[in-house]
Short mmCIF file of C-alpha atoms and ligand atoms in Angstrom, two decimals:
data_model
loop_
_atom_site.label_atom_id
_atom_site.label_comp_id
_atom_site.label_asym_id
_atom_site.label_seq_id
_atom_site.Cartn_x
_atom_site.Cartn_y
_atom_site.Cartn_z
CA MET O 1077 41.26 9.33 10.76
CA LYS O 1078 38.71 9.09 13.55
CA ALA O 1079 34.94 8.65 13.63
CA ASN O 1080 32.45 10.44 15.84
CA ILE O 1081 30.52 7.71 17.64
CA SER O 1082 27.52 8.20 19.93
CA GLU O 1083 27.54 4.73 21.48
CA ILE O 1084 28.61 1.11 21.08
CA PHE O 1085 26.69 -1.74 22.69
CA GLN O 1086 25.40 -5.24 22.21
CA SER O 1087 21.68 -5.98 21.96
CA ILE O 1088 19.10 -7.63 19.73
CA GLN O 1089 17.93 -6.07 16.51
CA GLY O 1090 14.45 -4.70 17.06
CA GLU O 1091 13.39 -3.76 13.54
CA GLY O 1092 12.72 -5.26 10.16
CA LYS O 1093 13.65 -8.51 8.47
CA TYR O 1094 16.34 -9.43 11.00
CA ALA O 1095 14.38 -8.61 14.17
CA GLY O 1096 15.67 -10.78 17.01
CA VAL O 1097 19.26 -11.37 15.90
CA LYS O 1098 22.05 -10.51 18.28
CA GLN O 1099 24.21 -7.64 17.08
CA VAL O 1100 26.91 -5.23 18.06
CA PHE O 1101 25.52 -1.74 17.46
CA VAL O 1102 27.81 1.11 16.45
CA ARG O 1103 25.84 4.35 16.49
CA PHE O 1104 27.45 7.05 14.33
CA PHE O 1105 26.95 10.62 15.45
CA GLU O 1106 25.09 13.20 13.35
CA CYS O 1107 22.34 13.05 10.78
CA ASN O 1108 21.30 15.14 7.78
CA MET O 1109 17.63 14.71 8.67
CA HIS O 1110 15.46 15.76 11.57
CA CYS O 1111 12.52 13.38 11.49
CA VAL O 1112 9.87 14.67 13.82
CA TRP O 1113 9.61 11.34 15.69
CA CYS O 1114 13.34 10.52 15.72
CA ASP O 1115 13.95 8.07 18.58
CA THR O 1116 17.71 8.70 18.78
CA PRO O 1117 17.80 12.51 19.13
CA HIS O 1118 21.13 12.26 20.98
CA SER O 1119 22.72 11.01 17.76
CA ILE O 1120 21.52 13.60 15.26
CA GLY O 1121 23.43 16.59 16.56
CA ASP O 1122 20.48 18.90 17.29
CA THR O 1123 20.14 18.98 21.04
CA THR O 1124 23.47 17.62 22.18
CA ARG O 1125 26.87 17.20 20.59
CA ARG O 1126 28.15 14.40 22.78
CA PHE O 1127 30.23 11.71 21.08
CA ASP O 1128 33.49 9.81 21.42
CA GLN O 1129 36.17 9.67 18.78
CA TYR O 1130 37.54 6.32 17.67
CA ALA O 1131 40.26 5.26 15.29
CA SER O 1132 39.17 2.23 13.23
CA GLU O 1133 41.51 -0.22 15.02
CA GLU O 1134 40.19 0.94 18.38
CA LEU O 1135 36.59 0.55 17.24
CA LEU O 1136 37.30 -2.88 15.77
CA ASN O 1137 38.74 -4.05 19.10
CA LYS O 1138 35.70 -2.75 20.93
CA ILE O 1139 33.42 -4.60 18.48
CA LYS O 1140 35.45 -7.80 19.00
CA ASP O 1141 35.05 -7.44 22.78
CA LEU O 1142 31.25 -7.36 22.38
CA TRP O 1143 31.02 -9.86 19.54
CA GLU O 1144 30.28 -13.16 21.33
CA CYS O 1145 27.80 -15.15 19.18
CA CYS O 1146 26.63 -12.06 17.30
CA HIS O 1147 25.01 -12.29 13.90
CA SER O 1148 26.39 -9.01 12.54
CA VAL O 1149 27.57 -5.49 13.26
CA SER O 1150 24.82 -2.90 12.93
CA LEU O 1151 26.24 0.35 11.59
CA THR O 1152 23.54 2.78 12.57
CA GLY O 1153 23.02 6.38 13.59
CA GLY O 1154 22.46 9.17 13.07
CA GLU O 1155 23.41 8.52 9.48
CA PRO O 1156 26.55 6.38 9.15
CA LEU O 1157 27.13 7.24 5.48
CA MET O 1158 27.97 10.82 6.51
CA GLN O 1159 31.28 9.37 7.74
CA LYS O 1160 32.05 7.49 4.55
CA ASP O 1161 35.84 7.70 4.54
CA PHE O 1162 36.04 6.15 7.98
CA LEU O 1163 33.46 3.51 7.10
CA LYS O 1164 35.51 2.47 4.09
CA VAL O 1165 38.42 1.54 6.36
CA LEU O 1166 36.24 -0.07 9.03
CA LEU O 1167 34.22 -2.15 6.56
CA ALA O 1168 37.39 -3.61 5.06
CA GLN O 1169 38.62 -4.51 8.55
CA LEU O 1170 35.29 -6.12 9.47
CA LYS O 1171 35.33 -8.14 6.28
CA GLN O 1172 38.83 -9.37 7.02
CA ALA O 1173 37.69 -10.34 10.53
CA GLN O 1174 34.75 -12.25 8.91
CA MET O 1175 32.11 -10.21 10.69
CA SER O 1176 28.91 -9.58 8.73
CA THR O 1177 27.83 -5.99 8.35
CA TYR O 1178 24.33 -4.51 8.50
CA LEU O 1179 23.94 -0.90 7.37
CA GLU O 1180 20.99 0.99 8.83
CA THR O 1181 20.50 4.10 6.69
CA ASN O 1182 18.06 6.79 5.69
CA GLY O 1183 18.66 5.84 2.06
CA ILE O 1184 19.78 9.21 0.72
CA PHE O 1185 23.57 9.15 0.20
CA TYR O 1186 23.71 7.00 -2.93
CA GLU O 1187 27.18 8.06 -4.07
CA GLU O 1188 28.64 7.08 -0.71
CA LEU O 1189 26.79 3.76 -0.85
CA ALA O 1190 28.17 3.03 -4.32
CA ASP O 1191 31.67 3.51 -2.97
CA LEU O 1192 31.17 1.18 0.00
CA ILE O 1193 28.73 -1.46 -1.17
CA ASP O 1194 31.25 -4.21 -1.93
CA ASN O 1195 31.94 -4.69 1.78
CA ILE O 1196 28.36 -4.38 3.08
CA ASP O 1197 26.28 -7.55 3.56
CA ILE O 1198 22.82 -6.32 4.57
CA ILE O 1199 21.13 -2.96 3.98
CA ALA O 1200 18.15 -1.80 6.03
CA MET O 1201 17.00 1.16 3.97
CA ASP O 1202 14.51 3.68 5.29
CA LEU O 1203 12.17 5.37 2.85
CA LYS O 1204 11.42 8.76 4.33
CA LEU O 1205 7.88 9.81 3.51
CA PRO O 1206 7.66 13.60 3.84
CA SER O 1207 4.20 13.55 5.44
CA SER O 1208 5.62 11.24 8.08
CA THR O 1209 9.02 12.83 8.77
CA GLN O 1210 7.82 16.45 8.28
CA CYS O 1211 11.04 16.94 6.29
CA GLN O 1212 11.65 17.63 2.61
CA PRO O 1213 11.11 14.72 0.17
CA PHE O 1214 14.03 12.61 -1.10
CA TRP O 1215 12.35 10.58 -3.86
CA LYS O 1216 15.12 10.99 -6.44
CA GLU O 1217 17.83 10.12 -3.94
CA HIS O 1218 15.87 7.11 -2.64
CA LYS O 1219 15.44 5.78 -6.17
CA LYS O 1220 19.14 6.01 -6.98
CA PHE O 1221 20.03 4.56 -3.60
CA LEU O 1222 17.74 1.54 -3.93
CA ASN O 1223 18.99 0.84 -7.43
CA ILE O 1224 22.49 0.43 -6.00
CA ALA O 1225 21.43 -1.30 -2.77
CA ARG O 1226 19.45 -4.02 -4.57
CA GLN O 1227 22.63 -5.88 -5.52
CA LYS O 1228 22.88 -6.84 -1.83
CA ASP O 1229 20.47 -8.25 0.78
CA VAL O 1230 18.29 -5.15 1.05
CA PHE O 1231 14.91 -4.55 2.63
CA ILE O 1232 13.02 -1.28 2.82
CA LYS O 1233 11.09 0.07 5.74
CA THR O 1234 9.08 3.16 6.37
CA VAL O 1235 7.65 4.65 9.54
CA ILE O 1236 3.89 5.10 9.47
CA SER O 1237 2.71 7.83 11.82
CA SER O 1238 -0.69 9.37 12.39
CA ASP O 1239 0.34 12.09 9.87
CA THR O 1240 1.38 9.74 7.04
CA GLN O 1241 -0.53 10.45 3.83
CA ARG O 1242 -1.76 7.80 1.41
CA GLU O 1243 -0.23 9.68 -1.59
CA ASP O 1244 3.23 9.28 -0.09
CA VAL O 1245 2.69 5.56 0.46
CA LEU O 1246 1.49 5.17 -3.14
CA ARG O 1247 4.56 7.00 -4.41
CA SER O 1248 6.87 4.79 -2.36
CA VAL O 1249 5.14 1.68 -3.72
CA ASP O 1250 5.63 2.87 -7.30
CA LEU O 1251 9.31 3.54 -6.63
CA ILE O 1252 9.86 -0.01 -5.34
CA ALA O 1253 7.53 -1.86 -7.72
CA ASP O 1254 9.07 -0.25 -10.81
CA MET O 1255 12.36 -1.84 -9.75
CA ASP O 1256 11.26 -5.17 -8.31
CA PRO O 1257 7.78 -6.01 -6.94
CA HIS O 1258 9.26 -8.87 -4.86
CA MET O 1259 11.36 -6.60 -2.64
CA LEU O 1260 10.41 -6.68 1.03
CA TYR O 1261 8.63 -3.51 2.18
CA ILE O 1262 8.06 -3.12 5.91
CA LEU O 1263 5.52 -0.71 7.36
CA GLN O 1264 6.70 0.21 10.84
CA PRO O 1265 4.03 1.79 13.05
CA ASN O 1266 5.38 4.77 14.96
CA TYR O 1267 5.69 3.59 18.54
CA PHE O 1268 4.65 6.99 19.91
CA ASP O 1269 1.43 6.89 17.86
CA MET O 1270 0.19 3.43 18.81
CA SER O 1271 -2.76 4.85 20.73
CA ASN O 1272 -3.62 7.23 17.87
CA GLY O 1273 -5.03 4.60 15.51
CA VAL O 1274 -1.79 4.07 13.63
CA MET O 1275 -2.32 0.30 13.34
CA ASP O 1276 -5.55 0.90 11.41
CA LYS O 1277 -3.55 3.10 9.04
CA CYS O 1278 -0.90 0.42 8.63
CA ARG O 1279 -3.50 -2.19 7.72
CA GLU O 1280 -5.15 0.15 5.23
CA PHE O 1281 -1.77 1.02 3.67
CA GLN O 1282 -0.70 -2.63 3.54
CA LYS O 1283 -3.78 -3.35 1.42
CA VAL O 1284 -2.84 -0.50 -0.91
CA CYS O 1285 0.76 -1.74 -1.15
CA PHE O 1286 -0.39 -5.22 -2.21
CA ASN O 1287 -1.75 -3.73 -5.44
CA ARG O 1288 1.80 -3.59 -6.76
CA LEU O 1289 4.06 -5.37 -4.22
CA ASN O 1290 3.86 -8.93 -2.97
CA ASN O 1291 6.00 -8.88 0.18
CA VAL O 1292 4.64 -6.20 2.51
CA ARG O 1293 4.77 -6.70 6.28
CA ILE O 1294 3.75 -4.68 9.33
CA ILE O 1295 6.47 -5.01 11.97
CA PRO O 1296 6.72 -2.79 15.06
CA GLN O 1297 9.92 -1.86 16.87
CA MET O 1298 10.33 -5.02 18.98
CA HIS O 1299 13.04 -3.54 21.21
CA LYS O 1300 10.60 -0.91 22.48
CA ILE O 1301 7.97 -3.53 23.30
CA LEU O 1302 10.58 -5.77 24.96
CA LYS O 1303 12.06 -2.76 26.74
CA VAL O 1304 15.60 -3.51 25.66
CA ARG O 1305 18.06 -1.03 24.28
S1 SF4 U 2552 17.11 9.71 9.65
FE1 SF4 U 2552 17.05 8.42 11.50
S2 SF4 U 2552 18.58 9.31 12.88
FE2 SF4 U 2552 18.18 10.82 11.29
S3 SF4 U 2552 16.61 12.16 12.20
FE3 SF4 U 2552 15.54 10.58 11.01
S4 SF4 U 2552 15.08 8.94 12.46
FE4 SF4 U 2552 16.64 10.26 13.41
#
């Protein structure tokens, strides 16, 4: 079995709770979503279908070559859970090699997550607000996904753009708070909207979030500011 991989590289994590740690990034090709501000369009399968195919042993060796002093392997995309059968094999190999794993996901494929969760250490779950992505809503899927993910080190983040509506933020807060008001919720200002007043929106939404959640942070994409990959 082989996986379709867009790219493999070493860099620092630019988003969320683990911003700044050194990681090996494995970017899986293809995504089920088409977020209007997607910053990895080469990996979603819309405009280009360029990828390399790797067997799990091959990929593991490549990860080992890049591993020096890394904190974890970021399994990102695209949407990695679309290649679940391959991930199952790779995750077991990474565990055996004592490499921590960090799943970066759009938080929709809950059945796949349930099948893989034993061998995942950290989950960076996106909550896709429809007014922000301009895609269909996935509230039910997100709820089921988070309920499974919470048994691990999970944090939730959502992109705030100039189009993001307050009602969507309120709904996301209810979804999280009904499960656990202490879970970390990160509001990530859309980098492309920084000059469109998106920080003001983030601060307004953070205030709203604090009505039901107690760990809400505004964190931008550091890698874009630092101009690293
Ligand atoms: S879920 Fe992620 S990879 Fe997929 S389209 Fe949205 S931003 Fe891009």
